Protein backbone atom coordinates (compact mmCIF):
# COMPACT_ATOMS: atom_id res chain seq x y z
CA UNK A 1 0.00 0.00 0.00
CA UNK A 2 0.95 3.62 -0.22
CA UNK A 3 -0.13 6.12 2.38
CA UNK A 4 -2.65 8.79 1.50
CA UNK A 5 -4.01 11.72 3.45
CA UNK A 6 -7.66 11.16 4.42
CA UNK A 7 -10.11 14.05 4.29
CA UNK A 8 -11.21 15.39 7.65
CA UNK A 9 -14.63 13.93 8.51
CA UNK A 10 -15.92 17.47 9.37
CA UNK A 11 -15.30 21.06 8.29
CA UNK A 12 -12.12 22.82 9.46
CA UNK A 13 -14.13 25.15 11.70
CA UNK A 14 -16.42 22.40 13.05
CA UNK A 15 -14.47 21.78 16.27
CA UNK A 16 -14.38 25.41 17.39
CA UNK A 17 -14.03 26.78 20.00
CA UNK A 18 -12.15 23.70 21.31
CA UNK A 19 -9.88 23.26 18.29
CA UNK A 20 -9.52 26.06 15.76
CA UNK A 21 -9.69 26.06 11.99
CA UNK A 22 -6.08 27.27 11.97
CA UNK A 23 -4.91 24.35 14.11
CA UNK A 24 -6.66 21.83 11.86
CA UNK A 25 -5.30 23.47 8.71
CA UNK A 26 -1.73 23.21 9.97
CA UNK A 27 -2.11 19.88 11.73
CA UNK A 28 -3.97 18.04 8.97
CA UNK A 29 -2.75 19.77 5.80
CA UNK A 30 0.89 20.27 6.80
CA UNK A 31 1.90 17.90 9.60
CA UNK A 32 -0.12 14.83 8.63
CA UNK A 33 0.67 15.43 4.95
CA UNK A 34 4.39 15.44 5.76
CA UNK A 35 4.11 12.01 7.47
CA UNK A 36 2.31 10.69 4.37
CA UNK A 37 4.87 12.10 1.93
CA UNK A 38 7.93 11.08 3.95
CA UNK A 39 6.42 7.69 4.75
CA UNK A 40 5.80 6.93 1.09
CA UNK A 41 9.36 7.92 0.18
CA UNK A 42 10.79 5.65 2.88
CA UNK A 43 8.42 2.79 2.05
CA UNK A 44 9.56 2.69 -1.55
CA UNK A 45 12.01 -0.17 -2.03
CA UNK A 46 11.78 -1.31 1.61
CA UNK A 47 10.80 -4.81 2.74
CA UNK A 48 7.45 -3.37 3.89
CA UNK A 49 6.08 -2.45 0.46
CA UNK A 50 2.71 -4.12 -0.08
CA UNK A 51 2.03 -4.61 3.64
CA UNK A 52 -0.93 -3.14 5.53
CA UNK A 53 -0.46 0.01 7.61
CA UNK A 54 -0.67 -1.97 10.88
CA UNK A 55 1.89 -4.48 9.60
CA UNK A 56 4.23 -1.66 8.57
CA UNK A 57 3.89 0.05 11.98
CA UNK A 58 4.56 -3.14 13.93
CA UNK A 59 7.21 -4.49 11.57
CA UNK A 60 9.28 -1.31 11.28
CA UNK A 61 9.35 -0.58 15.04
CA UNK A 62 12.90 -0.96 16.30
CA UNK A 63 14.11 -1.85 12.78
CA UNK A 64 13.63 1.15 10.53
CA UNK A 65 13.26 4.30 12.63
CA UNK A 66 12.56 6.73 9.78
CA UNK A 67 9.80 4.62 8.29
CA UNK A 68 8.39 3.76 11.72
CA UNK A 69 8.14 7.41 12.81
CA UNK A 70 6.19 8.40 9.71
CA UNK A 71 4.04 5.26 9.43
CA UNK A 72 3.27 5.37 13.17
CA UNK A 73 2.25 9.01 12.96
CA UNK A 74 0.18 8.29 9.85
CA UNK A 75 -1.68 5.54 11.71
CA UNK A 76 -2.14 7.74 14.79
CA UNK A 77 -3.51 10.70 12.82
CA UNK A 78 -5.83 8.65 10.58
CA UNK A 79 -7.61 7.66 13.79
CA UNK A 80 -7.12 10.95 15.64
CA UNK A 81 -9.36 12.84 13.16
CA UNK A 82 -12.05 10.21 13.66
CA UNK A 83 -11.70 10.21 17.44
CA UNK A 84 -13.10 13.76 17.41
CA UNK A 85 -16.41 15.23 16.28
CA UNK A 86 -18.39 18.44 16.76
CA UNK A 87 -20.40 18.30 20.01
CA UNK A 88 -18.37 15.31 21.14
CA UNK A 89 -17.35 14.30 24.62
CA UNK A 90 -20.00 14.17 27.30
CA UNK A 91 -20.73 11.38 29.76
CA UNK A 92 -22.98 9.24 27.59
CA UNK A 93 -20.87 6.34 26.38
CA UNK A 94 -22.08 3.31 24.42
CA UNK A 95 -23.27 0.77 27.00
CA UNK A 96 -20.79 -2.11 26.67
CA UNK A 97 -17.86 0.28 26.46
CA UNK A 98 -18.99 2.17 29.55
CA UNK A 99 -19.42 -1.09 31.50
CA UNK A 100 -15.91 -2.20 30.58
CA UNK A 101 -14.42 1.18 31.52
CA UNK A 102 -16.15 1.07 34.90
CA UNK A 103 -15.00 -2.53 35.47
CA UNK A 104 -11.36 -1.90 34.51
CA UNK A 105 -10.77 1.75 35.42
CA UNK A 106 -13.28 2.45 38.20
CA UNK A 107 -15.61 4.98 36.61
CA UNK A 108 -16.00 7.19 33.55
CA UNK A 109 -14.88 10.19 35.63
CA UNK A 110 -11.77 8.32 36.83
CA UNK A 111 -10.98 7.22 33.26
CA UNK A 112 -11.16 10.84 32.07
CA UNK A 113 -8.95 11.97 34.93
CA UNK A 114 -6.34 9.25 34.32
CA UNK A 115 -6.37 9.80 30.55
CA UNK A 116 -5.80 13.55 30.93
CA UNK A 117 -3.09 12.94 33.54
CA UNK A 118 -1.29 10.56 31.14
CA UNK A 119 -1.35 13.25 28.45
CA UNK A 120 -0.15 15.96 30.82
CA UNK A 121 2.55 13.64 32.19
CA UNK A 122 4.01 12.65 28.83
CA UNK A 123 7.35 14.48 28.81
CA UNK A 124 7.85 16.09 25.40
CA UNK A 125 6.02 14.93 22.29
CA UNK A 126 3.79 11.89 22.26
CA UNK A 127 0.31 10.52 22.80
CA UNK A 128 -2.01 9.40 25.59
CA UNK A 129 -4.24 6.38 25.04
CA UNK A 130 -7.03 4.12 26.05
CA UNK A 131 -6.08 0.67 24.80
CA UNK A 132 -7.13 -2.93 25.21
CA UNK A 133 -4.33 -5.02 26.67
CA UNK A 134 -4.75 -8.63 27.85
CA UNK A 135 -8.52 -8.19 27.67
CA UNK A 136 -8.59 -5.05 29.81
CA UNK A 137 -8.94 -1.35 29.03
CA UNK A 138 -5.82 0.45 30.20
CA UNK A 139 -4.53 4.03 30.12
CA UNK A 140 -1.17 4.40 28.39
CA UNK A 141 1.19 7.10 27.18
CA UNK A 142 3.84 6.83 24.48
CA UNK A 143 6.62 9.03 23.11
CA UNK A 144 6.79 10.59 19.64
CA UNK A 145 5.11 8.39 17.00
CA UNK A 146 4.78 5.24 19.11
CA UNK A 147 1.38 3.77 19.89
CA UNK A 148 -0.09 0.80 21.78
CA UNK A 149 0.28 -1.50 18.74
CA UNK A 150 4.03 -1.72 19.37
CA UNK A 151 3.51 -2.36 23.09
CA UNK A 152 1.25 -5.40 22.80
CA UNK A 153 -2.04 -3.52 23.00
CA UNK A 154 -4.79 -2.24 20.71
CA UNK A 155 -5.55 1.49 20.77
CA UNK A 156 -9.20 2.54 21.08
CA UNK A 157 -8.69 6.27 21.83
CA UNK A 158 -5.65 8.49 21.46
CA UNK A 159 -4.88 12.16 21.93
CA UNK A 160 -1.98 13.92 20.25
CA UNK A 161 0.09 15.87 22.79
CA UNK A 162 2.71 17.16 20.34
CA UNK A 163 2.75 20.95 20.64
CA UNK A 164 1.49 21.31 17.03
CA UNK A 165 -1.82 19.85 18.25
CA UNK A 166 -2.58 22.59 20.80
CA UNK A 167 -0.09 25.46 20.80
CA UNK A 168 -2.07 27.78 18.49
CA UNK A 169 -5.19 27.46 20.66
CA UNK A 170 -3.85 26.79 24.16
CA UNK A 171 -0.20 27.93 24.07
CA UNK A 172 1.54 26.04 26.89
CA UNK A 173 -1.70 25.01 28.64
CA UNK A 174 -1.64 21.34 27.66
CA UNK A 175 -3.92 20.31 30.57
CA UNK A 176 -6.64 22.71 29.30
CA UNK A 177 -6.38 21.18 25.82
CA UNK A 178 -6.71 17.68 27.30
CA UNK A 179 -9.74 18.69 29.34
CA UNK A 180 -11.42 20.17 26.23
CA UNK A 181 -10.57 17.04 24.22
CA UNK A 182 -12.04 14.55 26.66
CA UNK A 183 -15.06 16.67 27.64
CA UNK A 184 -16.04 18.27 24.33
CA UNK A 185 -14.41 16.54 21.35
CA UNK A 186 -14.24 12.76 21.75
CA UNK A 187 -16.35 10.73 19.33
CA UNK A 188 -17.29 7.86 21.66
CA UNK A 189 -19.04 6.01 18.85
CA UNK A 190 -15.73 5.65 17.03
CA UNK A 191 -14.00 4.63 20.28
CA UNK A 192 -16.70 1.98 20.67
CA UNK A 193 -16.12 0.78 17.09
CA UNK A 194 -12.42 0.26 17.83
CA UNK A 195 -13.23 -1.31 21.20
CA UNK A 196 -15.58 -3.84 19.57
CA UNK A 197 -12.92 -4.71 16.99
CA UNK A 198 -10.22 -4.99 19.66
CA UNK A 199 -12.11 -7.53 21.81
CA UNK A 200 -13.08 -9.81 18.89
MN1 LIG B 1 0.04 15.52 15.27
PDB file of C-alpha atoms and ligand atoms in Angstrom:
ATOM      1  CA  UNK A   1       0.000   0.000   0.000  1.00  0.00           C
ATOM      2  CA  UNK A   2       0.955   3.624  -0.223  1.00  0.00           C
ATOM      3  CA  UNK A   3      -0.129   6.123   2.382  1.00  0.00           C
ATOM      4  CA  UNK A   4      -2.651   8.795   1.496  1.00  0.00           C
ATOM      5  CA  UNK A   5      -4.011  11.723   3.449  1.00  0.00           C
ATOM      6  CA  UNK A   6      -7.658  11.160   4.418  1.00  0.00           C
ATOM      7  CA  UNK A   7     -10.111  14.050   4.289  1.00  0.00           C
ATOM      8  CA  UNK A   8     -11.207  15.393   7.655  1.00  0.00           C
ATOM      9  CA  UNK A   9     -14.630  13.932   8.513  1.00  0.00           C
ATOM     10  CA  UNK A  10     -15.915  17.470   9.368  1.00  0.00           C
ATOM     11  CA  UNK A  11     -15.296  21.056   8.290  1.00  0.00           C
ATOM     12  CA  UNK A  12     -12.123  22.818   9.455  1.00  0.00           C
ATOM     13  CA  UNK A  13     -14.135  25.149  11.695  1.00  0.00           C
ATOM     14  CA  UNK A  14     -16.423  22.395  13.054  1.00  0.00           C
ATOM     15  CA  UNK A  15     -14.472  21.779  16.273  1.00  0.00           C
ATOM     16  CA  UNK A  16     -14.379  25.413  17.386  1.00  0.00           C
ATOM     17  CA  UNK A  17     -14.028  26.783  20.000  1.00  0.00           C
ATOM     18  CA  UNK A  18     -12.145  23.705  21.311  1.00  0.00           C
ATOM     19  CA  UNK A  19      -9.877  23.264  18.289  1.00  0.00           C
ATOM     20  CA  UNK A  20      -9.523  26.059  15.763  1.00  0.00           C
ATOM     21  CA  UNK A  21      -9.687  26.058  11.991  1.00  0.00           C
ATOM     22  CA  UNK A  22      -6.082  27.274  11.973  1.00  0.00           C
ATOM     23  CA  UNK A  23      -4.907  24.350  14.114  1.00  0.00           C
ATOM     24  CA  UNK A  24      -6.662  21.829  11.862  1.00  0.00           C
ATOM     25  CA  UNK A  25      -5.303  23.467   8.710  1.00  0.00           C
ATOM     26  CA  UNK A  26      -1.732  23.207   9.972  1.00  0.00           C
ATOM     27  CA  UNK A  27      -2.109  19.884  11.733  1.00  0.00           C
ATOM     28  CA  UNK A  28      -3.971  18.040   8.971  1.00  0.00           C
ATOM     29  CA  UNK A  29      -2.750  19.773   5.798  1.00  0.00           C
ATOM     30  CA  UNK A  30       0.889  20.275   6.796  1.00  0.00           C
ATOM     31  CA  UNK A  31       1.902  17.896   9.600  1.00  0.00           C
ATOM     32  CA  UNK A  32      -0.116  14.832   8.625  1.00  0.00           C
ATOM     33  CA  UNK A  33       0.665  15.430   4.947  1.00  0.00           C
ATOM     34  CA  UNK A  34       4.387  15.443   5.763  1.00  0.00           C
ATOM     35  CA  UNK A  35       4.113  12.012   7.472  1.00  0.00           C
ATOM     36  CA  UNK A  36       2.314  10.688   4.373  1.00  0.00           C
ATOM     37  CA  UNK A  37       4.873  12.105   1.931  1.00  0.00           C
ATOM     38  CA  UNK A  38       7.929  11.077   3.947  1.00  0.00           C
ATOM     39  CA  UNK A  39       6.420   7.686   4.755  1.00  0.00           C
ATOM     40  CA  UNK A  40       5.800   6.930   1.086  1.00  0.00           C
ATOM     41  CA  UNK A  41       9.361   7.917   0.176  1.00  0.00           C
ATOM     42  CA  UNK A  42      10.788   5.646   2.878  1.00  0.00           C
ATOM     43  CA  UNK A  43       8.418   2.793   2.053  1.00  0.00           C
ATOM     44  CA  UNK A  44       9.562   2.687  -1.551  1.00  0.00           C
ATOM     45  CA  UNK A  45      12.011  -0.170  -2.034  1.00  0.00           C
ATOM     46  CA  UNK A  46      11.778  -1.312   1.607  1.00  0.00           C
ATOM     47  CA  UNK A  47      10.798  -4.812   2.736  1.00  0.00           C
ATOM     48  CA  UNK A  48       7.451  -3.373   3.891  1.00  0.00           C
ATOM     49  CA  UNK A  49       6.085  -2.450   0.459  1.00  0.00           C
ATOM     50  CA  UNK A  50       2.712  -4.122  -0.082  1.00  0.00           C
ATOM     51  CA  UNK A  51       2.035  -4.609   3.645  1.00  0.00           C
ATOM     52  CA  UNK A  52      -0.927  -3.142   5.531  1.00  0.00           C
ATOM     53  CA  UNK A  53      -0.463   0.006   7.610  1.00  0.00           C
ATOM     54  CA  UNK A  54      -0.666  -1.970  10.884  1.00  0.00           C
ATOM     55  CA  UNK A  55       1.890  -4.480   9.602  1.00  0.00           C
ATOM     56  CA  UNK A  56       4.226  -1.661   8.573  1.00  0.00           C
ATOM     57  CA  UNK A  57       3.892   0.054  11.977  1.00  0.00           C
ATOM     58  CA  UNK A  58       4.557  -3.140  13.930  1.00  0.00           C
ATOM     59  CA  UNK A  59       7.210  -4.486  11.565  1.00  0.00           C
ATOM     60  CA  UNK A  60       9.284  -1.307  11.278  1.00  0.00           C
ATOM     61  CA  UNK A  61       9.349  -0.580  15.039  1.00  0.00           C
ATOM     62  CA  UNK A  62      12.903  -0.962  16.303  1.00  0.00           C
ATOM     63  CA  UNK A  63      14.106  -1.847  12.783  1.00  0.00           C
ATOM     64  CA  UNK A  64      13.632   1.152  10.531  1.00  0.00           C
ATOM     65  CA  UNK A  65      13.260   4.305  12.634  1.00  0.00           C
ATOM     66  CA  UNK A  66      12.562   6.726   9.784  1.00  0.00           C
ATOM     67  CA  UNK A  67       9.804   4.617   8.294  1.00  0.00           C
ATOM     68  CA  UNK A  68       8.388   3.759  11.716  1.00  0.00           C
ATOM     69  CA  UNK A  69       8.137   7.405  12.813  1.00  0.00           C
ATOM     70  CA  UNK A  70       6.194   8.401   9.708  1.00  0.00           C
ATOM     71  CA  UNK A  71       4.042   5.262   9.434  1.00  0.00           C
ATOM     72  CA  UNK A  72       3.273   5.373  13.172  1.00  0.00           C
ATOM     73  CA  UNK A  73       2.251   9.005  12.956  1.00  0.00           C
ATOM     74  CA  UNK A  74       0.178   8.292   9.847  1.00  0.00           C
ATOM     75  CA  UNK A  75      -1.684   5.536  11.709  1.00  0.00           C
ATOM     76  CA  UNK A  76      -2.142   7.741  14.785  1.00  0.00           C
ATOM     77  CA  UNK A  77      -3.505  10.699  12.816  1.00  0.00           C
ATOM     78  CA  UNK A  78      -5.829   8.647  10.581  1.00  0.00           C
ATOM     79  CA  UNK A  79      -7.607   7.658  13.794  1.00  0.00           C
ATOM     80  CA  UNK A  80      -7.120  10.949  15.644  1.00  0.00           C
ATOM     81  CA  UNK A  81      -9.355  12.841  13.157  1.00  0.00           C
ATOM     82  CA  UNK A  82     -12.054  10.212  13.659  1.00  0.00           C
ATOM     83  CA  UNK A  83     -11.701  10.205  17.441  1.00  0.00           C
ATOM     84  CA  UNK A  84     -13.104  13.756  17.415  1.00  0.00           C
ATOM     85  CA  UNK A  85     -16.414  15.232  16.283  1.00  0.00           C
ATOM     86  CA  UNK A  86     -18.394  18.444  16.756  1.00  0.00           C
ATOM     87  CA  UNK A  87     -20.397  18.296  20.010  1.00  0.00           C
ATOM     88  CA  UNK A  88     -18.370  15.305  21.142  1.00  0.00           C
ATOM     89  CA  UNK A  89     -17.349  14.301  24.624  1.00  0.00           C
ATOM     90  CA  UNK A  90     -20.001  14.168  27.303  1.00  0.00           C
ATOM     91  CA  UNK A  91     -20.730  11.384  29.763  1.00  0.00           C
ATOM     92  CA  UNK A  92     -22.983   9.241  27.595  1.00  0.00           C
ATOM     93  CA  UNK A  93     -20.871   6.339  26.382  1.00  0.00           C
ATOM     94  CA  UNK A  94     -22.083   3.315  24.423  1.00  0.00           C
ATOM     95  CA  UNK A  95     -23.271   0.767  26.998  1.00  0.00           C
ATOM     96  CA  UNK A  96     -20.791  -2.113  26.669  1.00  0.00           C
ATOM     97  CA  UNK A  97     -17.856   0.285  26.464  1.00  0.00           C
ATOM     98  CA  UNK A  98     -18.989   2.169  29.555  1.00  0.00           C
ATOM     99  CA  UNK A  99     -19.418  -1.089  31.495  1.00  0.00           C
ATOM    100  CA  UNK A 100     -15.908  -2.201  30.577  1.00  0.00           C
ATOM    101  CA  UNK A 101     -14.423   1.182  31.516  1.00  0.00           C
ATOM    102  CA  UNK A 102     -16.154   1.073  34.901  1.00  0.00           C
ATOM    103  CA  UNK A 103     -14.996  -2.528  35.466  1.00  0.00           C
ATOM    104  CA  UNK A 104     -11.363  -1.905  34.506  1.00  0.00           C
ATOM    105  CA  UNK A 105     -10.768   1.750  35.424  1.00  0.00           C
ATOM    106  CA  UNK A 106     -13.276   2.451  38.200  1.00  0.00           C
ATOM    107  CA  UNK A 107     -15.613   4.984  36.613  1.00  0.00           C
ATOM    108  CA  UNK A 108     -16.000   7.192  33.555  1.00  0.00           C
ATOM    109  CA  UNK A 109     -14.879  10.189  35.633  1.00  0.00           C
ATOM    110  CA  UNK A 110     -11.767   8.318  36.828  1.00  0.00           C
ATOM    111  CA  UNK A 111     -10.980   7.224  33.255  1.00  0.00           C
ATOM    112  CA  UNK A 112     -11.157  10.842  32.073  1.00  0.00           C
ATOM    113  CA  UNK A 113      -8.946  11.973  34.931  1.00  0.00           C
ATOM    114  CA  UNK A 114      -6.335   9.249  34.315  1.00  0.00           C
ATOM    115  CA  UNK A 115      -6.369   9.803  30.547  1.00  0.00           C
ATOM    116  CA  UNK A 116      -5.804  13.554  30.934  1.00  0.00           C
ATOM    117  CA  UNK A 117      -3.091  12.936  33.539  1.00  0.00           C
ATOM    118  CA  UNK A 118      -1.291  10.563  31.143  1.00  0.00           C
ATOM    119  CA  UNK A 119      -1.349  13.253  28.452  1.00  0.00           C
ATOM    120  CA  UNK A 120      -0.152  15.957  30.825  1.00  0.00           C
ATOM    121  CA  UNK A 121       2.553  13.640  32.190  1.00  0.00           C
ATOM    122  CA  UNK A 122       4.009  12.647  28.830  1.00  0.00           C
ATOM    123  CA  UNK A 123       7.348  14.482  28.807  1.00  0.00           C
ATOM    124  CA  UNK A 124       7.846  16.090  25.401  1.00  0.00           C
ATOM    125  CA  UNK A 125       6.021  14.934  22.288  1.00  0.00           C
ATOM    126  CA  UNK A 126       3.794  11.894  22.260  1.00  0.00           C
ATOM    127  CA  UNK A 127       0.312  10.524  22.799  1.00  0.00           C
ATOM    128  CA  UNK A 128      -2.015   9.403  25.591  1.00  0.00           C
ATOM    129  CA  UNK A 129      -4.236   6.381  25.036  1.00  0.00           C
ATOM    130  CA  UNK A 130      -7.031   4.120  26.051  1.00  0.00           C
ATOM    131  CA  UNK A 131      -6.082   0.673  24.804  1.00  0.00           C
ATOM    132  CA  UNK A 132      -7.129  -2.932  25.206  1.00  0.00           C
ATOM    133  CA  UNK A 133      -4.332  -5.017  26.673  1.00  0.00           C
ATOM    134  CA  UNK A 134      -4.745  -8.634  27.848  1.00  0.00           C
ATOM    135  CA  UNK A 135      -8.523  -8.190  27.670  1.00  0.00           C
ATOM    136  CA  UNK A 136      -8.592  -5.050  29.813  1.00  0.00           C
ATOM    137  CA  UNK A 137      -8.942  -1.355  29.030  1.00  0.00           C
ATOM    138  CA  UNK A 138      -5.825   0.448  30.196  1.00  0.00           C
ATOM    139  CA  UNK A 139      -4.529   4.034  30.115  1.00  0.00           C
ATOM    140  CA  UNK A 140      -1.166   4.400  28.392  1.00  0.00           C
ATOM    141  CA  UNK A 141       1.188   7.101  27.175  1.00  0.00           C
ATOM    142  CA  UNK A 142       3.836   6.826  24.483  1.00  0.00           C
ATOM    143  CA  UNK A 143       6.617   9.033  23.108  1.00  0.00           C
ATOM    144  CA  UNK A 144       6.792  10.591  19.643  1.00  0.00           C
ATOM    145  CA  UNK A 145       5.107   8.388  17.004  1.00  0.00           C
ATOM    146  CA  UNK A 146       4.777   5.241  19.110  1.00  0.00           C
ATOM    147  CA  UNK A 147       1.381   3.771  19.895  1.00  0.00           C
ATOM    148  CA  UNK A 148      -0.088   0.802  21.784  1.00  0.00           C
ATOM    149  CA  UNK A 149       0.284  -1.499  18.744  1.00  0.00           C
ATOM    150  CA  UNK A 150       4.027  -1.724  19.369  1.00  0.00           C
ATOM    151  CA  UNK A 151       3.512  -2.360  23.093  1.00  0.00           C
ATOM    152  CA  UNK A 152       1.255  -5.405  22.802  1.00  0.00           C
ATOM    153  CA  UNK A 153      -2.043  -3.522  23.001  1.00  0.00           C
ATOM    154  CA  UNK A 154      -4.785  -2.240  20.705  1.00  0.00           C
ATOM    155  CA  UNK A 155      -5.550   1.490  20.766  1.00  0.00           C
ATOM    156  CA  UNK A 156      -9.202   2.538  21.084  1.00  0.00           C
ATOM    157  CA  UNK A 157      -8.687   6.270  21.830  1.00  0.00           C
ATOM    158  CA  UNK A 158      -5.653   8.494  21.457  1.00  0.00           C
ATOM    159  CA  UNK A 159      -4.883  12.163  21.932  1.00  0.00           C
ATOM    160  CA  UNK A 160      -1.979  13.918  20.253  1.00  0.00           C
ATOM    161  CA  UNK A 161       0.093  15.872  22.790  1.00  0.00           C
ATOM    162  CA  UNK A 162       2.706  17.159  20.339  1.00  0.00           C
ATOM    163  CA  UNK A 163       2.745  20.952  20.636  1.00  0.00           C
ATOM    164  CA  UNK A 164       1.487  21.307  17.035  1.00  0.00           C
ATOM    165  CA  UNK A 165      -1.825  19.853  18.246  1.00  0.00           C
ATOM    166  CA  UNK A 166      -2.576  22.586  20.801  1.00  0.00           C
ATOM    167  CA  UNK A 167      -0.093  25.458  20.799  1.00  0.00           C
ATOM    168  CA  UNK A 168      -2.065  27.782  18.488  1.00  0.00           C
ATOM    169  CA  UNK A 169      -5.191  27.458  20.664  1.00  0.00           C
ATOM    170  CA  UNK A 170      -3.855  26.788  24.160  1.00  0.00           C
ATOM    171  CA  UNK A 171      -0.204  27.928  24.069  1.00  0.00           C
ATOM    172  CA  UNK A 172       1.545  26.040  26.887  1.00  0.00           C
ATOM    173  CA  UNK A 173      -1.697  25.010  28.642  1.00  0.00           C
ATOM    174  CA  UNK A 174      -1.636  21.343  27.665  1.00  0.00           C
ATOM    175  CA  UNK A 175      -3.923  20.306  30.572  1.00  0.00           C
ATOM    176  CA  UNK A 176      -6.645  22.706  29.303  1.00  0.00           C
ATOM    177  CA  UNK A 177      -6.379  21.179  25.821  1.00  0.00           C
ATOM    178  CA  UNK A 178      -6.708  17.681  27.296  1.00  0.00           C
ATOM    179  CA  UNK A 179      -9.739  18.689  29.338  1.00  0.00           C
ATOM    180  CA  UNK A 180     -11.416  20.168  26.234  1.00  0.00           C
ATOM    181  CA  UNK A 181     -10.568  17.042  24.215  1.00  0.00           C
ATOM    182  CA  UNK A 182     -12.038  14.551  26.657  1.00  0.00           C
ATOM    183  CA  UNK A 183     -15.061  16.671  27.636  1.00  0.00           C
ATOM    184  CA  UNK A 184     -16.035  18.274  24.326  1.00  0.00           C
ATOM    185  CA  UNK A 185     -14.410  16.543  21.350  1.00  0.00           C
ATOM    186  CA  UNK A 186     -14.237  12.755  21.750  1.00  0.00           C
ATOM    187  CA  UNK A 187     -16.345  10.734  19.325  1.00  0.00           C
ATOM    188  CA  UNK A 188     -17.291   7.861  21.662  1.00  0.00           C
ATOM    189  CA  UNK A 189     -19.038   6.007  18.853  1.00  0.00           C
ATOM    190  CA  UNK A 190     -15.726   5.649  17.031  1.00  0.00           C
ATOM    191  CA  UNK A 191     -14.001   4.633  20.282  1.00  0.00           C
ATOM    192  CA  UNK A 192     -16.697   1.982  20.665  1.00  0.00           C
ATOM    193  CA  UNK A 193     -16.124   0.780  17.093  1.00  0.00           C
ATOM    194  CA  UNK A 194     -12.417   0.262  17.834  1.00  0.00           C
ATOM    195  CA  UNK A 195     -13.231  -1.315  21.200  1.00  0.00           C
ATOM    196  CA  UNK A 196     -15.577  -3.840  19.573  1.00  0.00           C
ATOM    197  CA  UNK A 197     -12.918  -4.711  16.985  1.00  0.00           C
ATOM    198  CA  UNK A 198     -10.217  -4.991  19.663  1.00  0.00           C
ATOM    199  CA  UNK A 199     -12.105  -7.532  21.806  1.00  0.00           C
ATOM    200  CA  UNK A 200     -13.076  -9.807  18.888  1.00  0.00           C
TER     201      UNK A 200
HETATM  202 MN1  LIG B   1       0.043  15.518  15.272  1.00  0.00          MN
END
